[in-house]
Coordinates of C-alpha atoms in Angstrom, one line a residue:
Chain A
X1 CA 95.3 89.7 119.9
X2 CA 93.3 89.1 117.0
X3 CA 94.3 86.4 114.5
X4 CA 92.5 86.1 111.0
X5 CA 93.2 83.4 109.1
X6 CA 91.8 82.0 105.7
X7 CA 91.3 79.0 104.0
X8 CA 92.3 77.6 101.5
X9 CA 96.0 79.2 100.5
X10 CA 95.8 78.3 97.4
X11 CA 93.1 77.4 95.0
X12 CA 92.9 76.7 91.4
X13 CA 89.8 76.4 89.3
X14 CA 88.9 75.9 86.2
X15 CA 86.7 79.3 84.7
X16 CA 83.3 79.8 85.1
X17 CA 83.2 77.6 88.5
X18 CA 81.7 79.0 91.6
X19 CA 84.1 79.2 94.6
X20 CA 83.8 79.9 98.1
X21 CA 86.8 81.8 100.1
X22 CA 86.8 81.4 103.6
X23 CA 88.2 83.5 106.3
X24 CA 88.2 83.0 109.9
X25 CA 89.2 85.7 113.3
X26 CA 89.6 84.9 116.5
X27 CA 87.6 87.9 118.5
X28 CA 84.5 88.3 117.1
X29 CA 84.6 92.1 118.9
X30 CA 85.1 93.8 115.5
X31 CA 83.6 96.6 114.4
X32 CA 83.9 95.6 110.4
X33 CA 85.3 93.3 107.5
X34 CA 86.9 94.1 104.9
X35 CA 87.9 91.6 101.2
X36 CA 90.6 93.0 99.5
X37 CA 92.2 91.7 96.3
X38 CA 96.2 92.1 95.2
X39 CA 97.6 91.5 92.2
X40 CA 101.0 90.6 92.3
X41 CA 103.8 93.2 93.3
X42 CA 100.7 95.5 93.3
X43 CA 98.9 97.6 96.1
X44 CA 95.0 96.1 97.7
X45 CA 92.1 96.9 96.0
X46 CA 89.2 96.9 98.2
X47 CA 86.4 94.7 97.0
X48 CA 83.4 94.6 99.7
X49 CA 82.8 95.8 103.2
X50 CA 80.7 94.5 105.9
X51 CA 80.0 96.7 108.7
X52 CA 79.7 94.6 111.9
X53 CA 75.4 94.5 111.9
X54 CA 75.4 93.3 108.6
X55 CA 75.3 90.1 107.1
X56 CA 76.4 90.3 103.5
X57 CA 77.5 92.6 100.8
X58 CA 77.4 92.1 97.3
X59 CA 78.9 93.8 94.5
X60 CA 78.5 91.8 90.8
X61 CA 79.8 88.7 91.1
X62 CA 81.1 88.4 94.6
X63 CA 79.0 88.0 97.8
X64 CA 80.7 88.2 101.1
X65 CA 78.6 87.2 104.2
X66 CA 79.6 87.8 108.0
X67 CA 78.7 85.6 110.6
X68 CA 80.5 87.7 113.8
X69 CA 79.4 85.3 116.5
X70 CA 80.8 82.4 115.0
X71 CA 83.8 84.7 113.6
X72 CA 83.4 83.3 110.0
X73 CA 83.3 85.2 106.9
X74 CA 83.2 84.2 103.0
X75 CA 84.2 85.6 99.8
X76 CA 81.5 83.7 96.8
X77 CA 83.2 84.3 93.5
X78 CA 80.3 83.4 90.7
X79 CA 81.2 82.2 86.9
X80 CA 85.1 82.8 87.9
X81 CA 87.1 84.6 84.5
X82 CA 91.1 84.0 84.5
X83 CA 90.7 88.0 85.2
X84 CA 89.9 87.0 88.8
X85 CA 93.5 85.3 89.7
X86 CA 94.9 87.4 92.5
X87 CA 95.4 87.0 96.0
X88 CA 92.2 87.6 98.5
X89 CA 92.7 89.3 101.7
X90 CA 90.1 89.8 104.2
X91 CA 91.2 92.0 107.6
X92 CA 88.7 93.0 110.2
X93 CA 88.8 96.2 112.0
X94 CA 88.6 95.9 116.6
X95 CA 85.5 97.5 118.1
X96 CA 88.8 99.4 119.7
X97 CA 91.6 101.0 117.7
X98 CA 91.4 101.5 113.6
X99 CA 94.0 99.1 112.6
X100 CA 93.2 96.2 110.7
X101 CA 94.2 92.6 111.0
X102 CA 94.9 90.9 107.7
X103 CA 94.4 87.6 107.1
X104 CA 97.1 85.2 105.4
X105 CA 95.5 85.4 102.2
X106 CA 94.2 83.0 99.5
X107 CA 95.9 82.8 96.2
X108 CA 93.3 82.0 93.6
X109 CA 94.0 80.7 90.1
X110 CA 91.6 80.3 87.4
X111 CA 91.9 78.2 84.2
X112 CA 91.1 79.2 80.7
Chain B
X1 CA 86.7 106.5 96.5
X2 CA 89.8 107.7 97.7
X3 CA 92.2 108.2 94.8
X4 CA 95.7 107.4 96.5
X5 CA 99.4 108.3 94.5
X6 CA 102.5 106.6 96.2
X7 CA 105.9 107.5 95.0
X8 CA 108.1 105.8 94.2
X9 CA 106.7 102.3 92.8
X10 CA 110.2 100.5 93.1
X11 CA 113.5 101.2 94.3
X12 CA 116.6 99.1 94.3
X13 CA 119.0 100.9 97.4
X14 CA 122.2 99.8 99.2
X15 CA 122.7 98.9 102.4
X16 CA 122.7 101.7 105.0
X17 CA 121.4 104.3 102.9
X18 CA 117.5 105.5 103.4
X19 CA 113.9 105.7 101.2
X20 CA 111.4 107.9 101.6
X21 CA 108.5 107.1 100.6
X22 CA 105.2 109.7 99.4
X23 CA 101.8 108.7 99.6
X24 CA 99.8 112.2 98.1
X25 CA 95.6 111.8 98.6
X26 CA 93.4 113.0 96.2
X27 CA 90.6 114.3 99.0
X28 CA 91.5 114.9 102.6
X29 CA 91.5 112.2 104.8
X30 CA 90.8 111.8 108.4
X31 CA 93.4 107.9 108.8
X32 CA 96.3 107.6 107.1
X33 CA 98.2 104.2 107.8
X34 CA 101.5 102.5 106.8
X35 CA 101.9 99.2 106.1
X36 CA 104.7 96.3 105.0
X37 CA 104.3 93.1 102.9
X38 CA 107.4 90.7 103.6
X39 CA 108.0 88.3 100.6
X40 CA 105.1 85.8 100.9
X41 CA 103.6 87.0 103.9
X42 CA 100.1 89.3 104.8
X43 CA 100.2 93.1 105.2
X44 CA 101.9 94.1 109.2
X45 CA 100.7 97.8 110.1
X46 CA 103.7 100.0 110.8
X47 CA 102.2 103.1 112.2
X48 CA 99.2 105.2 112.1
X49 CA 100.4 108.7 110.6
X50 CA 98.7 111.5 112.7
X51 CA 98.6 114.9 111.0
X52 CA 100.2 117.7 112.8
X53 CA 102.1 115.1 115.4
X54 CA 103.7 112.4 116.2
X55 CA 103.2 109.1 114.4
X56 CA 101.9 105.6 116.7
X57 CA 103.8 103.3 115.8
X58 CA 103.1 99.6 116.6
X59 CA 104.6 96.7 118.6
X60 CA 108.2 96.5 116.7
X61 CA 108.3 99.3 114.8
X62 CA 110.4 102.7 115.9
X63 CA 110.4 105.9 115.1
X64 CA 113.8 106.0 114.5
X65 CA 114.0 103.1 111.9
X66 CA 110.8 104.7 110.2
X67 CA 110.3 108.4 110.6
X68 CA 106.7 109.6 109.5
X69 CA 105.8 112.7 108.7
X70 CA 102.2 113.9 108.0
X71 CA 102.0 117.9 107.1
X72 CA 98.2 117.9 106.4
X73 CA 95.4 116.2 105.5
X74 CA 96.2 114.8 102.3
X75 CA 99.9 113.8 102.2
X76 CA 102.2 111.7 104.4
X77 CA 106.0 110.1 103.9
X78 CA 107.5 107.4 105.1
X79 CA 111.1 106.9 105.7
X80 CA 112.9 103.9 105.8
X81 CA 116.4 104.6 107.7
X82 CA 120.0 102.5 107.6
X83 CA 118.4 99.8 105.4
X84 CA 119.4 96.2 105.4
X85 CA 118.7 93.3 103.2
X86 CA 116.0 92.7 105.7
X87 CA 113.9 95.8 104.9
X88 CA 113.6 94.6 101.2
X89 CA 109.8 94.7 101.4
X90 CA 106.5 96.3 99.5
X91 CA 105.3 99.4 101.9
X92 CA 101.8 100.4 101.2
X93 CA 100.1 103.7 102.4
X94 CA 96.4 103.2 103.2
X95 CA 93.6 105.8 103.9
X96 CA 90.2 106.0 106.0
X97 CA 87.9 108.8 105.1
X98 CA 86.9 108.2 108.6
X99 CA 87.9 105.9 111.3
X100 CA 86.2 102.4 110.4
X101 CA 84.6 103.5 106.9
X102 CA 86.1 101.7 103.4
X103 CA 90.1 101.5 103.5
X104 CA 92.0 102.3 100.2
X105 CA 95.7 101.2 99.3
X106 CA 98.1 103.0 97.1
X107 CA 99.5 100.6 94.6
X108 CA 103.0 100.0 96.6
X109 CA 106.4 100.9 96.5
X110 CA 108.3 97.1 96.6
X111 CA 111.8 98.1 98.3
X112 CA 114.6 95.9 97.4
X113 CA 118.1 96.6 99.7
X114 CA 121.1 95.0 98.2

């Protein structure tokens, strides 16, 4: 069974630092990756998604880059704003079935 | 981008009674999922809602404890039966346009059983 895990669970920073999210699945069989932010007591919005033959996505400020053989993906946040405390979620989708595994999730809080 | 309605956002319900729960699509949608969010934990996937039949429902999870119902493309409920303190959870609706493309989430319905 697939198991996604990320790194750190918790991470505060003070704004306009650069930060790295890491996430981290145990079969790297899937067929794509998905970041997802969640405010709290809110639904996911979905932030970036990496098909399985690419290597990175961007999208403003955030990057996210797949390694599949090594199972690794990260989140780069640039010039962090207080607007960007949430929770991260990545989940990767199986080359077989549609569901997605979601990772344990990083809570991110950033400093006026 | 799928624009996704779930209703309703809360709910405080006693013990033993039931919640159903909408999730209306603004386009039609080929996936439809249904997920929970335990107090401080990540998102477990309930069921895949299949329009026109039964839902598949996933390691733990019963039809009987959550009926699904799916009448068309754009619409599914979820039903949460005899509810205990235990079921006090957020249940999220999510949507594929197509198997393995971008996945959207309602905004939640947070379920709290007292």
């Amino acid at each position: 069974k697939q198991e996604v895990t990320q790194i750190p669970a918790a991470l505060s920073v003070p704004e306009g630092e650069n930060l790295v999210l890491n996430c981290s699945f145990t079969d790297s069989a899937i067929y794509n990756l998905q970041w997802f932010r969640q405010d709290p007591g809110k639904g996911l919005t979905s932030l970036l998604l990496i098909q399985s033959s690419q290597r990175e996505q961007t999208s403003g400020r955030l990057n996210a880059s797949l390694d599949k053989s090594s199972g690794r993906s990260t989140l780069y946040i640039a010039a962090s704003q207080p607007g960007d405390s949430a929770t991260y979620l990545c989940a990767v989708t199986p080359n077989t079935g549609n569901q997605f595994y979601f990772g344990t999730g990083t809570s991110l809080t950033v400093i006026p | 981008s799928a624009v996704i309605s779930q209703k309703p956002s809360r709910d405080i319900c006693q013990r033993g009674t039931s919640l159903t729960i909408q999730c209306q699509v603004d386009s039609q949608v080929t996936m439809m999922f249904w997920y929970r969010q335990q107090p401080g934990q990540s998102l477990t996937l309930i069921a895949t809602a299949n329009q026109g039949s039964e839902a598949t429902y996933e390691s733990g999870f019963v039809i009987d404890k959550f009926p699904i119902s799916r009448p068309n493309l754009t619409f599914s409920t979820l039903t949460v039966s005899n509810l205990s303190p235990e079921d006090s959870s957020i249940y999220l609706c999510s949507v594929e346009e197509a198997a393995g493309t971008e996945a959207f989430f309602g905004q939640g319905t947070r379920l709290t059983v007292v």
